Amino acid sequence: AQTVTQSQPEMSVQEAETVTLSCTYDTSENNYYLFWYKQPPSRQMILVIRQEAYKQQNATENRFSVNFQKAAKSFSLKISDSQLGDTAMYFCAFMKHQDSNSGYALNFGKGTSLLVTP
Amino acid sequence: NAGVMQNPRHLVRRRGQEARLRCSPMKGHSHVYWYRQLPEEGLKFMVYLQKENIIDESGMPKERFSAEFPKEGPSILRIQQVVRGDSAAYFCASSPIRGGYGYTFGSGTRLTVV
């Protein structure tokens, strides 16, 4: 079974600063996908960024970028120029490749609560 | 495109009653997934359905829980004889193809059993 670990239950950052959220995972698969989801107080699950394991280049989406270290099984999220609207729970998630058995189920970590302060 | 629609947003049931949670996937999406989120936890996979078929229900409790995705209408997650431990947020997601590209989630239904 794949496990996803987020070791930081809570984090805080000042507006306009940069923050990095950690995520490690355990798998014997070679091809898979990694995701970061944001869950604001509205409870909506919003896809922030997606990484395909066979791609060495780190994914970026505007102010959000990842540091994907496949050998270390690490997938951290960096938020630059933090904004008040970034306050939310952030979940790291793993999915096997769609050709694999159960290559459709997301395995989530327990989340990191991020607070952006003025 | 209205996104993934879940209703009701909040549902209160007394112990022993039935709960029915509805999910309308995004237009053009034929793959539906249900997840449960317990307090202070991440989401846990429950079931994967395609139109009229249950593909994988390995994450569903064996008793009292069932899911369907009929040819017409929304997907339904049904919990019979609810107990306090069923209190959670239940999320539905949909995708145009199986897995891979990440899903679009609905806003969830928060079930409270009193």
Tab-separated table of C-alpha atoms in Angstrom:
chain	number	residue	atom	x	y	z
A	1	ALA	CA	0.000	0.000	0.000
A	2	GLN	CA	1.100	3.513	-0.702
A	3	THR	CA	1.488	5.849	2.288
A	4	VAL	CA	1.756	9.610	2.189
A	5	THR	CA	3.263	11.504	5.116
A	6	GLN	CA	2.956	15.196	5.830
A	7	SER	CA	5.094	15.890	8.858
A	8	GLN	CA	3.957	19.466	9.492
A	9	PRO	CA	0.430	19.597	10.978
A	10	GLU	CA	0.435	23.409	11.063
A	11	MET	CA	2.454	26.190	9.514
A	12	SER	CA	2.294	29.944	9.483
A	13	VAL	CA	3.739	32.488	7.050
A	14	GLN	CA	3.530	36.224	6.643
A	15	GLU	CA	1.922	37.745	3.610
A	16	ALA	CA	4.341	38.097	0.649
A	17	GLU	CA	6.782	35.589	2.154
A	18	THR	CA	7.636	32.121	0.833
A	19	VAL	CA	6.701	28.881	2.561
A	20	THR	CA	7.484	25.231	1.818
A	21	LEU	CA	5.223	22.349	2.793
A	22	SER	CA	6.771	18.890	3.076
A	23	CYS	CA	5.490	15.569	1.784
A	24	THR	CA	7.088	12.157	1.597
A	25	TYR	CA	5.579	8.972	0.245
A	26	ASP	CA	6.307	5.287	0.102
A	27	THR	CA	5.752	3.179	-2.989
A	28	SER	CA	7.302	0.394	-5.018
A	29	GLU	CA	5.758	1.748	-8.224
A	30	ASN	CA	7.952	3.380	-10.848
A	31	ASN	CA	5.302	5.341	-12.668
A	32	TYR	CA	2.755	7.386	-10.755
A	33	TYR	CA	1.321	10.833	-10.171
A	34	LEU	CA	1.630	13.234	-7.257
A	35	PHE	CA	-0.732	16.051	-6.407
A	36	TRP	CA	-1.203	18.920	-4.025
A	37	TYR	CA	-4.775	19.828	-3.161
A	38	LYS	CA	-5.944	22.894	-1.251
A	39	GLN	CA	-8.982	22.804	1.036
A	40	PRO	CA	-10.064	26.271	2.211
A	41	PRO	CA	-12.702	26.748	4.922
A	42	SER	CA	-15.380	26.375	2.236
A	43	ARG	CA	-14.341	22.685	2.200
A	44	GLN	CA	-13.962	22.601	-1.603
A	45	MET	CA	-11.013	20.425	-2.694
A	46	ILE	CA	-9.023	22.399	-5.267
A	47	LEU	CA	-6.218	20.914	-7.348
A	48	VAL	CA	-3.138	23.113	-6.945
A	49	ILE	CA	-0.483	21.241	-8.879
A	50	ARG	CA	0.218	17.850	-10.460
A	51	GLN	CA	3.480	16.016	-11.148
A	52	GLU	CA	4.065	12.961	-13.305
A	53	ALA	CA	6.810	10.749	-11.865
A	54	TYR	CA	8.476	10.068	-15.201
A	55	LYS	CA	9.034	13.787	-15.750
A	56	GLN	CA	12.183	15.096	-14.099
A	57	GLN	CA	11.184	18.728	-14.494
A	58	ASN	CA	9.428	20.142	-11.461
A	59	ALA	CA	5.867	21.323	-12.080
A	60	THR	CA	4.981	24.994	-11.591
A	61	GLU	CA	1.670	26.857	-11.532
A	62	ASN	CA	2.086	30.594	-11.083
A	63	ARG	CA	3.155	31.117	-7.443
A	64	PHE	CA	3.112	27.382	-6.695
A	65	SER	CA	5.992	25.061	-7.499
A	66	VAL	CA	7.169	21.661	-6.362
A	67	ASN	CA	10.495	20.085	-5.543
A	68	PHE	CA	10.127	16.489	-6.705
A	69	GLN	CA	12.925	14.172	-5.571
A	70	LYS	CA	12.014	10.734	-6.923
A	71	ALA	CA	14.887	8.818	-5.331
A	72	ALA	CA	14.149	10.349	-1.938
A	73	LYS	CA	10.373	9.963	-2.479
A	74	SER	CA	9.866	13.573	-1.555
A	75	PHE	CA	7.385	16.047	-3.035
A	76	SER	CA	7.392	19.447	-1.348
A	77	LEU	CA	5.227	22.428	-2.293
A	78	LYS	CA	6.628	25.947	-2.373
A	79	ILE	CA	4.260	28.896	-2.234
A	80	SER	CA	5.865	32.175	-3.214
A	81	ASP	CA	4.514	35.642	-2.435
A	82	SER	CA	1.965	34.172	-0.017
A	83	GLN	CA	-1.476	35.751	-0.032
A	84	LEU	CA	-4.204	35.790	2.611
A	85	GLY	CA	-6.332	33.649	0.301
A	86	ASP	CA	-3.748	30.878	0.497
A	87	THR	CA	-4.898	30.139	4.057
A	88	ALA	CA	-6.200	26.558	3.869
A	89	MET	CA	-5.462	22.908	4.541
A	90	TYR	CA	-3.031	21.500	1.997
A	91	PHE	CA	-3.087	17.811	1.159
A	92	CYS	CA	-0.421	15.860	-0.657
A	93	ALA	CA	-1.749	12.878	-2.623
A	94	PHE	CA	-0.397	9.913	-4.586
A	95	MET	CA	-1.969	7.995	-7.450
A	96	LYS	CA	-0.630	4.994	-9.308
A	97	HIS	CA	-0.437	5.188	-13.087
A	98	GLN	CA	-3.815	4.513	-14.699
A	99	ASP	CA	-2.532	1.280	-16.262
A	100	SER	CA	-1.776	-0.110	-12.797
A	101	ASN	CA	-4.124	-1.974	-10.558
A	102	SER	CA	-6.206	0.655	-8.734
A	103	GLY	CA	-4.559	3.352	-10.822
A	104	TYR	CA	-7.397	5.765	-10.099
A	105	ALA	CA	-7.524	5.986	-6.296
A	106	LEU	CA	-5.906	8.953	-4.584
A	107	ASN	CA	-4.003	8.282	-1.348
A	108	PHE	CA	-3.951	11.418	0.760
A	109	GLY	CA	-1.713	12.575	3.568
A	110	LYS	CA	-3.267	13.989	6.735
A	111	GLY	CA	-2.726	17.556	5.621
A	112	THR	CA	-0.908	20.709	6.685
A	113	SER	CA	-2.905	23.655	7.957
A	114	LEU	CA	-1.382	26.835	6.538
A	115	LEU	CA	-2.171	30.224	8.006
A	116	VAL	CA	-1.119	33.342	6.114
A	117	THR	CA	-0.929	36.384	8.376
A	118	PRO	CA	-0.972	40.063	7.416
B	1	ASN	CA	-19.971	24.095	-16.816
B	2	ALA	CA	-21.353	23.880	-13.290
B	3	GLY	CA	-18.660	21.563	-11.937
B	4	VAL	CA	-19.325	18.594	-9.709
B	5	MET	CA	-22.550	19.180	-7.796
B	6	GLN	CA	-23.207	17.504	-4.483
B	7	ASN	CA	-26.329	17.769	-2.411
B	8	PRO	CA	-27.293	18.261	0.215
B	9	ARG	CA	-24.399	20.287	1.586
B	10	HIS	CA	-25.339	19.399	5.135
B	11	LEU	CA	-27.356	16.416	6.273
B	12	VAL	CA	-28.443	15.565	9.794
B	13	ARG	CA	-29.751	12.099	10.543
B	14	ARG	CA	-30.723	10.329	13.730
B	15	ARG	CA	-29.116	7.010	14.529
B	16	GLY	CA	-30.830	4.231	12.597
B	17	GLN	CA	-32.073	6.430	9.733
B	18	GLU	CA	-30.924	6.270	6.137
B	19	ALA	CA	-28.706	8.866	4.465
B	20	ARG	CA	-28.702	9.473	0.719
B	21	LEU	CA	-25.960	11.610	-0.748
B	22	ARG	CA	-26.172	12.759	-4.360
B	23	CYS	CA	-23.470	13.633	-6.848
B	24	SER	CA	-23.841	14.989	-10.374
B	25	PRO	CA	-20.509	14.774	-12.221
B	26	MET	CA	-19.198	17.400	-14.566
B	27	LYS	CA	-20.660	17.310	-18.047
B	28	GLY	CA	-18.827	14.766	-20.137
B	29	HIS	CA	-17.375	12.919	-17.123
B	30	SER	CA	-18.342	9.276	-16.873
B	31	HIS	CA	-16.025	8.286	-13.997
B	32	VAL	CA	-17.181	8.998	-10.446
B	33	TYR	CA	-15.327	8.485	-7.172
B	34	TRP	CA	-16.514	8.804	-3.583
B	35	TYR	CA	-14.241	9.701	-0.681
B	36	ARG	CA	-14.809	10.118	3.044
B	37	GLN	CA	-13.046	12.640	5.261
B	38	LEU	CA	-13.083	12.055	8.985
B	39	PRO	CA	-12.159	14.934	11.328
B	40	GLU	CA	-8.435	15.823	11.245
B	41	GLU	CA	-7.842	13.300	8.462
B	42	GLY	CA	-7.211	13.282	4.744
B	43	LEU	CA	-9.718	11.866	2.332
B	44	LYS	CA	-10.050	8.098	2.069
B	45	PHE	CA	-11.128	6.339	-1.118
B	46	MET	CA	-14.452	4.528	-0.896
B	47	VAL	CA	-15.710	3.550	-4.347
B	48	TYR	CA	-15.159	4.062	-8.072
B	49	LEU	CA	-18.060	3.866	-10.506
B	50	GLN	CA	-18.718	4.241	-14.173
B	51	LYS	CA	-22.169	4.510	-15.662
B	52	GLU	CA	-24.191	1.531	-14.363
B	53	ASN	CA	-21.054	-0.234	-13.099
B	54	ILE	CA	-19.206	-0.439	-9.803
B	55	ILE	CA	-15.539	-0.768	-10.711
B	56	ASP	CA	-13.976	-0.859	-7.242
B	57	GLU	CA	-15.755	-0.692	-3.895
B	58	SER	CA	-12.835	-1.916	-1.817
B	59	GLY	CA	-12.854	1.220	0.358
B	60	MET	CA	-16.488	0.906	1.367
B	61	PRO	CA	-17.534	-0.685	4.657
B	62	LYS	CA	-19.039	-4.082	3.924
B	63	GLU	CA	-22.241	-3.398	5.801
B	64	ARG	CA	-24.802	-0.612	5.380
B	65	PHE	CA	-23.001	1.295	2.591
B	66	SER	CA	-23.864	1.095	-1.095
B	67	ALA	CA	-23.294	3.231	-4.178
B	68	GLU	CA	-24.771	3.455	-7.636
B	69	PHE	CA	-24.346	5.504	-10.795
B	70	PRO	CA	-27.379	4.857	-12.984
B	71	LYS	CA	-27.625	5.441	-16.690
B	72	GLU	CA	-29.716	8.529	-16.026
B	73	GLY	CA	-29.369	10.809	-13.022
B	74	PRO	CA	-26.795	11.412	-10.320
B	75	SER	CA	-24.586	8.988	-8.480
B	76	ILE	CA	-25.979	8.058	-5.062
B	77	LEU	CA	-24.087	7.036	-1.928
B	78	ARG	CA	-26.503	5.373	0.449
B	79	ILE	CA	-25.861	4.675	4.115
B	80	GLN	CA	-28.447	2.575	5.888
B	81	GLN	CA	-29.026	2.568	9.658
B	82	VAL	CA	-26.506	5.329	10.274
B	83	VAL	CA	-24.367	5.339	13.424
B	84	ARG	CA	-22.407	8.159	15.095
B	85	GLY	CA	-19.181	6.923	13.494
B	86	ASP	CA	-20.610	7.674	10.040
B	87	SER	CA	-20.421	11.399	10.805
B	88	ALA	CA	-17.956	12.790	8.272
B	89	ALA	CA	-17.645	14.839	5.107
B	90	TYR	CA	-18.329	12.810	1.974
B	91	PHE	CA	-16.800	14.004	-1.256
B	92	CYS	CA	-17.582	13.059	-4.795
B	93	ALA	CA	-15.200	13.598	-7.706
B	94	SER	CA	-15.417	12.997	-11.424
B	95	SER	CA	-13.046	12.667	-14.349
B	96	PRO	CA	-13.343	12.249	-18.115
B	97	ILE	CA	-10.918	9.331	-18.130
B	98	ARG	CA	-9.756	6.870	-15.516
B	99	GLY	CA	-7.350	8.421	-12.995
B	100	GLY	CA	-4.156	10.189	-13.998
B	101	TYR	CA	-5.015	13.774	-14.520
B	102	GLY	CA	-6.551	14.432	-11.152
B	103	TYR	CA	-10.191	14.765	-10.473
B	104	THR	CA	-12.591	17.617	-10.072
B	105	PHE	CA	-14.110	17.435	-6.617
B	106	GLY	CA	-17.475	18.600	-5.421
B	107	SER	CA	-17.895	20.663	-2.249
B	108	GLY	CA	-18.848	17.653	-0.201
B	109	THR	CA	-21.771	16.676	2.014
B	110	ARG	CA	-21.246	16.942	5.744
B	111	LEU	CA	-23.214	14.180	7.439
B	112	THR	CA	-23.933	14.533	11.132
B	113	VAL	CA	-25.510	11.642	12.977
B	114	VAL	CA	-27.233	12.601	16.229
